[in-house]
Coordinates of C-alpha atoms and ligand atoms in Angstrom, one line a residue:
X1 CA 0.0 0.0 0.0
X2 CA 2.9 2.6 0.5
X3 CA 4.1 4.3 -2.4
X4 CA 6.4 6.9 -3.5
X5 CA 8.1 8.8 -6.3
X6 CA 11.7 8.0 -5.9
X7 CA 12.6 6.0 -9.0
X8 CA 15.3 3.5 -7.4
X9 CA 16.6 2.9 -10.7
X10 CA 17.5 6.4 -11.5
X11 CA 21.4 7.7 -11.2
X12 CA 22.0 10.9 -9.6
X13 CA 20.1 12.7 -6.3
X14 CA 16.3 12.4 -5.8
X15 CA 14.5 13.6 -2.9
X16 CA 11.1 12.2 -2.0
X17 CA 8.7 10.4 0.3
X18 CA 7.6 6.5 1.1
X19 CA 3.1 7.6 1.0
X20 CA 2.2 5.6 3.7
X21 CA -2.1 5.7 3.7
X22 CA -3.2 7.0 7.2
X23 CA -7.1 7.5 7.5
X24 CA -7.9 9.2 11.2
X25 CA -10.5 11.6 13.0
X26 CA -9.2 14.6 10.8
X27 CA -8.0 13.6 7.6
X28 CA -10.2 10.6 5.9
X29 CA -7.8 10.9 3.0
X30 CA -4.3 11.1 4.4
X31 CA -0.7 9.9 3.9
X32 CA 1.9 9.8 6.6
X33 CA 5.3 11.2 4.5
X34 CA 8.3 9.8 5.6
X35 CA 11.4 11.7 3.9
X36 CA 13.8 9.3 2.1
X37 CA 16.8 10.3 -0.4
X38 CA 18.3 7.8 -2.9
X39 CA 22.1 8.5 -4.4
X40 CA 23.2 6.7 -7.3
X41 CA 25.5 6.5 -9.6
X42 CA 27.3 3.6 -11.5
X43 CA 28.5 0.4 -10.7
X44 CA 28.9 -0.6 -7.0
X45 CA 26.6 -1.9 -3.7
X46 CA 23.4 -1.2 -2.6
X47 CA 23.3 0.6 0.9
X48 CA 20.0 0.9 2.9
X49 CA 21.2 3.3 6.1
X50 CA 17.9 3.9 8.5
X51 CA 17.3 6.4 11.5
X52 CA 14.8 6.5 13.3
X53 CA 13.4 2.7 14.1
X54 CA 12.6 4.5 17.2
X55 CA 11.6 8.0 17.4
X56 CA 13.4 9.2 20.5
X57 CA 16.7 8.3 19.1
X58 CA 18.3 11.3 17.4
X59 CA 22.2 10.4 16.8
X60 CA 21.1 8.6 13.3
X61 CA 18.7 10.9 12.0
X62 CA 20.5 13.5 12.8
X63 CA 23.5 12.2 10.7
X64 CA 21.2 10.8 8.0
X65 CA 20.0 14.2 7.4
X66 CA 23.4 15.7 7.2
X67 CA 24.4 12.9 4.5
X68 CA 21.7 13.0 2.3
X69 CA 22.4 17.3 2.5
X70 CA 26.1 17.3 1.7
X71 CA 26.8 14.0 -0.4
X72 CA 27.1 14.2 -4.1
X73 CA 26.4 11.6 -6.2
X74 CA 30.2 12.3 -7.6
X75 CA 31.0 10.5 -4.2
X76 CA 28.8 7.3 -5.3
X77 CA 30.0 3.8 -6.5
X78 CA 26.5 2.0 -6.8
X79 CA 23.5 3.1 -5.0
X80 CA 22.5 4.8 -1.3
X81 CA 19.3 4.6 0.0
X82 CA 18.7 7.1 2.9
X83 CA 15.6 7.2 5.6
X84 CA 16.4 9.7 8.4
X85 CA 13.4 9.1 10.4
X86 CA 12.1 5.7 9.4
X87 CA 8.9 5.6 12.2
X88 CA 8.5 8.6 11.1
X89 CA 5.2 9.3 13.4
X90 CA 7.3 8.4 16.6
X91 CA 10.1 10.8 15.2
X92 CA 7.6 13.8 15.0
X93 CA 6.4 13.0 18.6
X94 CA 9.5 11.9 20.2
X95 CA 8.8 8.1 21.5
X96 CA 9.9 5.1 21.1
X97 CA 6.4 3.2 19.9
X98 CA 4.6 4.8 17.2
X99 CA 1.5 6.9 18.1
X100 CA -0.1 6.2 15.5
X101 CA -0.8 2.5 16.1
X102 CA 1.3 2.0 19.6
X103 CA 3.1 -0.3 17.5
X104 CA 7.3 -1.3 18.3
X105 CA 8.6 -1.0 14.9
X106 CA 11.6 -3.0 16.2
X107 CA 9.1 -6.1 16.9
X108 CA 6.6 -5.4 13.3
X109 CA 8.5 -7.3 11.4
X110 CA 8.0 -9.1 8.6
X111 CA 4.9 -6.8 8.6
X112 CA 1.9 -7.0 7.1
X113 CA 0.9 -5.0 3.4
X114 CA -2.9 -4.6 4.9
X115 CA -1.7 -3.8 8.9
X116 CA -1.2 -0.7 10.5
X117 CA 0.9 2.1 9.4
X118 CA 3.9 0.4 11.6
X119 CA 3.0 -3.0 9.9
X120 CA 2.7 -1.5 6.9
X121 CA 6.7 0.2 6.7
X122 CA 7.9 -2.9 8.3
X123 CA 6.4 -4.9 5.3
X124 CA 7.6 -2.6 2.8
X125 CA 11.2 -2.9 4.1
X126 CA 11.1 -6.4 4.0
X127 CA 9.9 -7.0 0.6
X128 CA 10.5 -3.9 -1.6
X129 CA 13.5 -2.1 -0.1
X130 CA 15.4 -5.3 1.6
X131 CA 15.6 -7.1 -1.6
X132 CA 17.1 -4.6 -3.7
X133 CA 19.9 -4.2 -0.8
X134 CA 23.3 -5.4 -0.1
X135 CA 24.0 -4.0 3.6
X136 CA 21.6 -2.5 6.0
X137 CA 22.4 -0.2 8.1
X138 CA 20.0 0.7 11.1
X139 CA 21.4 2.8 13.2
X140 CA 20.1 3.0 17.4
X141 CA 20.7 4.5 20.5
X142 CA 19.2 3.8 23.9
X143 CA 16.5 6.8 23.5
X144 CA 14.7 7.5 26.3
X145 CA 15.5 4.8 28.7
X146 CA 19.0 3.9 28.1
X147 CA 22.5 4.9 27.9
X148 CA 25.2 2.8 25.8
X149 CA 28.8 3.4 25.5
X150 CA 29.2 4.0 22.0
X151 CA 29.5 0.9 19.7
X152 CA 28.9 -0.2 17.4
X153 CA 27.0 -3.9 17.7
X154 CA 25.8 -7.1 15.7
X155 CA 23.9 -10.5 16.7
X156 CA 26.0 -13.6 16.2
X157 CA 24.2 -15.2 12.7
X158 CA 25.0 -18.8 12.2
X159 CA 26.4 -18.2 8.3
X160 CA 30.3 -17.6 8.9
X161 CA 30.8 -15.6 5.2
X162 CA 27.7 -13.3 6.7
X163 CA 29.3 -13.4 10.2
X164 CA 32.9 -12.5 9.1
X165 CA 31.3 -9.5 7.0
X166 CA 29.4 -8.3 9.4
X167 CA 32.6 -7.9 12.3
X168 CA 34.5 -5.9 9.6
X169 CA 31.7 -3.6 8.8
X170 CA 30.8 -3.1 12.5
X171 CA 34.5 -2.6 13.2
X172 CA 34.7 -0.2 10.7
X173 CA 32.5 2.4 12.6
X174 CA 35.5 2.6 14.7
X175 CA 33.7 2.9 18.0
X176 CA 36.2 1.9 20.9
X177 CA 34.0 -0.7 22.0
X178 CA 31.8 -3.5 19.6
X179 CA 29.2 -5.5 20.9
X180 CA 27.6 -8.9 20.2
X181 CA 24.2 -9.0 21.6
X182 CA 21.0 -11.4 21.5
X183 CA 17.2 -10.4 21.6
X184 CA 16.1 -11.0 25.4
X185 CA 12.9 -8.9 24.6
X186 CA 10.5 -10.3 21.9
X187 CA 11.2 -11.1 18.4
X188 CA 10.4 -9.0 14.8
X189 CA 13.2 -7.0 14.7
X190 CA 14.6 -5.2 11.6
X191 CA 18.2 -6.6 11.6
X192 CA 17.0 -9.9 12.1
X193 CA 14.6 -9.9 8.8
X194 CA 18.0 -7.8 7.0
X195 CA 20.2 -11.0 8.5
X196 CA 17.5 -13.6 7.1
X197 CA 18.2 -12.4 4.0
X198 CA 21.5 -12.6 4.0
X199 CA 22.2 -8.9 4.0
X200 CA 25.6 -7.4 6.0
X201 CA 23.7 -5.5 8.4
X202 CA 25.1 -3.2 11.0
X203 CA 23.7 -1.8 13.8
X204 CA 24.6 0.7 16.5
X205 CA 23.6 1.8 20.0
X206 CA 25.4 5.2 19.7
X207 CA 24.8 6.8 24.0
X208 CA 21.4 7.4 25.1
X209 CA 19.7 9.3 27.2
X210 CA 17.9 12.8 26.4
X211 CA 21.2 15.3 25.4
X212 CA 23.4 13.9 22.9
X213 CA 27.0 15.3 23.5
X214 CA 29.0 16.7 20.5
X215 CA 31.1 13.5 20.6
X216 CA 28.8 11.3 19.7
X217 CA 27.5 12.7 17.1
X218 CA 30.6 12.8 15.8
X219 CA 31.0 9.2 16.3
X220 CA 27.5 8.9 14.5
X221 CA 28.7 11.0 11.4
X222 CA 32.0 9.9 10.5
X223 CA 31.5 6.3 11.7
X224 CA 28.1 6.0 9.3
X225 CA 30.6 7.4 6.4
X226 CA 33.5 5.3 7.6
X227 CA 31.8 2.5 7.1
X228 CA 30.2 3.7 3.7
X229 CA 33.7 3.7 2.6
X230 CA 34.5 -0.3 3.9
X231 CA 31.1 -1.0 2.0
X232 CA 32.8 0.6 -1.3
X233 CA 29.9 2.5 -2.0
X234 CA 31.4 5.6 -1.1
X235 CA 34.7 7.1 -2.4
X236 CA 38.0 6.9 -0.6
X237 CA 39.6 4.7 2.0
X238 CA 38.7 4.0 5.3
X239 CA 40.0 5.0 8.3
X240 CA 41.7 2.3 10.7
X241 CA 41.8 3.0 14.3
X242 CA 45.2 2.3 14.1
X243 CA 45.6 5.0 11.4
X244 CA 43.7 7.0 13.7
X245 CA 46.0 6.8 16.5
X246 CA 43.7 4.7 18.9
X247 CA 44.0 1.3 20.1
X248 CA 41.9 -1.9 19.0
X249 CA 38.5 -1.6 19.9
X250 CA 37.3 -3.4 23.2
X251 CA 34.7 -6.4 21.7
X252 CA 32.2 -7.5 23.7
X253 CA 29.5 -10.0 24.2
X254 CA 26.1 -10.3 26.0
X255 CA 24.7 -13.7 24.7
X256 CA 23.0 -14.8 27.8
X257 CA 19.8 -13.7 29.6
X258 CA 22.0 -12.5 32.4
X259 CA 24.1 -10.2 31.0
X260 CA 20.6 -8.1 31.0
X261 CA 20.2 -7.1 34.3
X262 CA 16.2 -6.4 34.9
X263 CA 15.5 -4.0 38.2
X264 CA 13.9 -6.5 40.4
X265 CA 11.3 -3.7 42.0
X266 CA 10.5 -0.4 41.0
X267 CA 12.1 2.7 42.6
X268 CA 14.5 4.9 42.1
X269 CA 17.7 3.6 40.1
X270 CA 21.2 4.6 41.0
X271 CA 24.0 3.5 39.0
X272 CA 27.0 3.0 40.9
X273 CA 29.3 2.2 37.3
X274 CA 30.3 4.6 34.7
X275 CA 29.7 3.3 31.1
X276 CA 32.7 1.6 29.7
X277 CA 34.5 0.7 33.0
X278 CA 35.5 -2.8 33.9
X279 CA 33.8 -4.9 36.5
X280 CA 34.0 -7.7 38.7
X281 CA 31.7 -10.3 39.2
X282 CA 29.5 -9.6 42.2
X283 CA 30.6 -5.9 42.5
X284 CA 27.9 -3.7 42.4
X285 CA 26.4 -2.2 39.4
X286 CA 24.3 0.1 40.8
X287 CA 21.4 0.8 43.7
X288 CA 17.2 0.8 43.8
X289 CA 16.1 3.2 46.4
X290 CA 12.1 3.3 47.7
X291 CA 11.4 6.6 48.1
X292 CA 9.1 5.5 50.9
X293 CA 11.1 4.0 52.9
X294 CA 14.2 5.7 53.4
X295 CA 15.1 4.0 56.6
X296 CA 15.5 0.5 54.5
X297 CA 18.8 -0.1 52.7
X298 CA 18.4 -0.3 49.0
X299 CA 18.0 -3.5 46.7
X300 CA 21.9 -3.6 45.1
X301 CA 21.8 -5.2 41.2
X302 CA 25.4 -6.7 41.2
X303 CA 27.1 -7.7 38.1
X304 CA 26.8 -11.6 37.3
X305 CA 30.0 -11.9 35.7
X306 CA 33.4 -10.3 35.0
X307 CA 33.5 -7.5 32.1
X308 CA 32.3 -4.3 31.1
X309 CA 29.4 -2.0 31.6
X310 CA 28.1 -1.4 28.4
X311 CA 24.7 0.3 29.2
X312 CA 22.3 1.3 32.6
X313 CA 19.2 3.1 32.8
X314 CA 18.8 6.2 31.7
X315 CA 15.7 7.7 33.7
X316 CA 16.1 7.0 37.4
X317 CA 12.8 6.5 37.9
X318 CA 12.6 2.6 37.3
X319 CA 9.4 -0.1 37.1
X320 CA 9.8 -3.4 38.2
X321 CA 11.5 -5.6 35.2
X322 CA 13.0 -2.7 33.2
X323 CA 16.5 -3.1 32.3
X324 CA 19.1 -1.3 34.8
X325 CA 22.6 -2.8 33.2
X326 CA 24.1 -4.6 30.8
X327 CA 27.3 -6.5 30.9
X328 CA 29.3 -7.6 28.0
X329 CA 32.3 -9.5 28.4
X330 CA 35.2 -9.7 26.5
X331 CA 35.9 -11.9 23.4
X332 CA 38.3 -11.4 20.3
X333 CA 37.5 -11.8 17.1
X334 CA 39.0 -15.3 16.7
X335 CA 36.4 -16.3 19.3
X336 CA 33.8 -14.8 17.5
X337 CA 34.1 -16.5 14.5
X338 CA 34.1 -20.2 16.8
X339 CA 30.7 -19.5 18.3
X340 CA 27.9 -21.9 16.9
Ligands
LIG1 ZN1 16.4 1.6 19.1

C-alpha cells in the first residue's frame, strides 16, 4: 500500500517520500510522508542506512539528514538509500512506539501489506527495499531509557561468510568498544529480517539518554561514512583506528539472559558504574532506592560476571522488570568466529 516517487533505478540525487495511507479523525484521506533520499550512480553496492526505528533516538537521524544534504552523487560507487526518520510518526512526537498504532517498529517485522501504518513500513522494508539491498544499516541509540557506551553492535548469525562481513563492517564504525548482543525482549526485529536475508547488516547503540554530547554525534557522522567507505559505495579509504592513532577496539558479548540485568522492584535507580568501565563479578552495578522507605537499605543489582558496563538506565525513575545494566564481556575476534 505505500508508495512513493523516488525511481530506485534512476542515477544521480532524488529527494522524496515513502506515502504511507493514514485515514484518522481529521483527515479521511491522508498519507503519513516519511522523507527518504536515494544517491546513485554507476557500478557498485546497494546501501540501505535507516534512522529513526525508534523516534526518540536522534544520533542517526541527525546524521542521515546531514548525508543526504552534503553527499554528491560524484562520491557514489552504486546506490545509497537514505531514511532519516524511518517511524516517522514516533520521530515527529518523540517516542519510542509509534503513536499512530502503539506499534514497536523493532518487533513489526515481517509486517503485514494490509496492517497498521507500523506493519505496513515494516512490510515494505522487508519486501520492496530489503531485496534490492546489499547491507543495511540501522542505526540505534538507547533513547529514552538507556544509555550505551558507543558501539557499534551485531547478533552472532549462524552463516560464517555473513558473520565475518558483518565484524568488519561493524569494526569499521570505529567505536572503541563492539558489541555482540542477542534479543532477550521479543522477536520481529529489523536486523534480524535484514540478517534472514543474507544482507551485511550493521547496527549501533550510539549513547542514550535525552542530550546527545557533540562526541557522539561525531562518532555517529563519520562512523556511518567510515563504514560507507569499507562498504565501497562511497569514495576513498577507510580509516583504521590504528591510522587514527587509537587502540583496537574493546569487543564484547552479551549472549546470555544474564548479562541483561532487569530491576527487580521499582524505585528509584542509582548507578554505581560509569559506562565503559571494567567490572568484577558480584561488584555492584548500581542501587534501587524506595522513596518511601528511606530507613530501609536499598536492593543492590550486582554484576553476574566479570566484564564491562556497556549500558544502565537512563531515567532513574525505574518499574519493576525494566533493564538497569548490561554487561558484555570480552571476546576477540578469533572467538567470535568459533561460536555456533
Ligand atoms: Zn532503538
Amino acid at each position: 500500500m505505500i508508495r512513493t516517487d523516488i525511481d530506485f533505478e534512476r542515477p544521480g540525487t532524488q529527494h522524496g517520500v515513502l506515502r504511507v495511507p493514514y485515514s484518522h479523525n481529521l483527515a479521511g484521506w491522508a498519507n503519513i510522508m516519511i522523507p527518504i533520499t536515494t544517491i546513485a550512480r554507476g557500478e557498485g553496492p546497494t546501501v540501505l542506512v535507516l534512522g529513526g526505528n525508534h523516534g526518540d533516538e536522534y544520533q542517526g537521524q541527525i546524521a542521515i539528514m546531514k548525508l543526504a544534504r552534503a553527499l554528491s552523487d560524484q562520491k557514489v560507487h552504486g546506490r545509497l538509500i537514505l531514511i532519516a526518520s524511518l517511524n516517522f510518526p514516533a520521530a515527529l512526537a518523540s517516542t519510542r512506539l509509534s503513536p499512530v498504532d502503539g506499534m514497536n517498529l523493532n518487533r513489526a517485522f515481517p509486517g503485514s501489506a494490509d496492517g497498521t501504518v507500523t506493519s505496513q513500513i515494516a512490510h515494505y522494508l522487508t519486501h520492496e527495499l530489503f531485496p534490492i539491498a546489499d547491507a543495511v544499516i540501522d542505526i540505534h541509540s538507547g533513547g529514552r531509557s538507556m544509555e550505551f557506551i558507543p558501539c557499534a553492535h551485531m547478533h552472532v548469525v549462524p552463516d560464517r561468510d555473513q558473520r565475518r562481513a558483518m565484524l568488519g563492517a561493524m569494526m569499521a564504525w570505529n567505536t572503541n568498544f563492539c558489541f555482540l548482543y542477542t534479543d532477550i525482549a521479543g522477536s520481529g526485529l529489523l536486523p534480524v529480517e535484514a540478517e534472514n536475508q543474507g544482507k551485511t547488516v550493521i547496527t549501533t547503540e550510539l549513547g542514550g539518554g535525552e542530550g546527545i554530547p557533540a562526541s557522539v554525534h561525531r562518532i555517529a557522522y563519520h562512523g556511518l561514512q567510515n563504514v560507507l567507505r569499507h562498504l565501497g559505495v562511497l569514495a576513498g579509504q577507510p580509516h583504521s583506528r590504528e591510522s587514527l592513532g587509537l587502540p583496537p577496539p574493546i569487543i564484547t558479548q552479551a549472549l546470555d539472559a544474564q548479562n541483561y540485568l532487569l530491576a527487580p522492584e521499582s524505585g528509584i535507580f542509582e548507578v554505581a558504574v560509569d559506562l565503559g568501565a571494567r567490572v568484577s563479578a558480584g561488584e555492584p552495578l548500581g542501587y534501587i532506592h524506595d522513596l518511601e522507605r528511606p530507613d530501609r537499605e536499598p536492593n543492590t543489582i550486582a554484576s553476574p560476571r566479570d566484564g564491562f558496563m556497556i549500558a544502565a538506565r537512563a531515567p532513574c525513575k525505574t518499574q519493576q522488570g525494566d533493564c538497569v545494566a548490561v554487561i558484555g564481556e570480552e571476546v576477540s575476534v578469533d572467538a567470535v568466529m568459533q561460536l555456533p
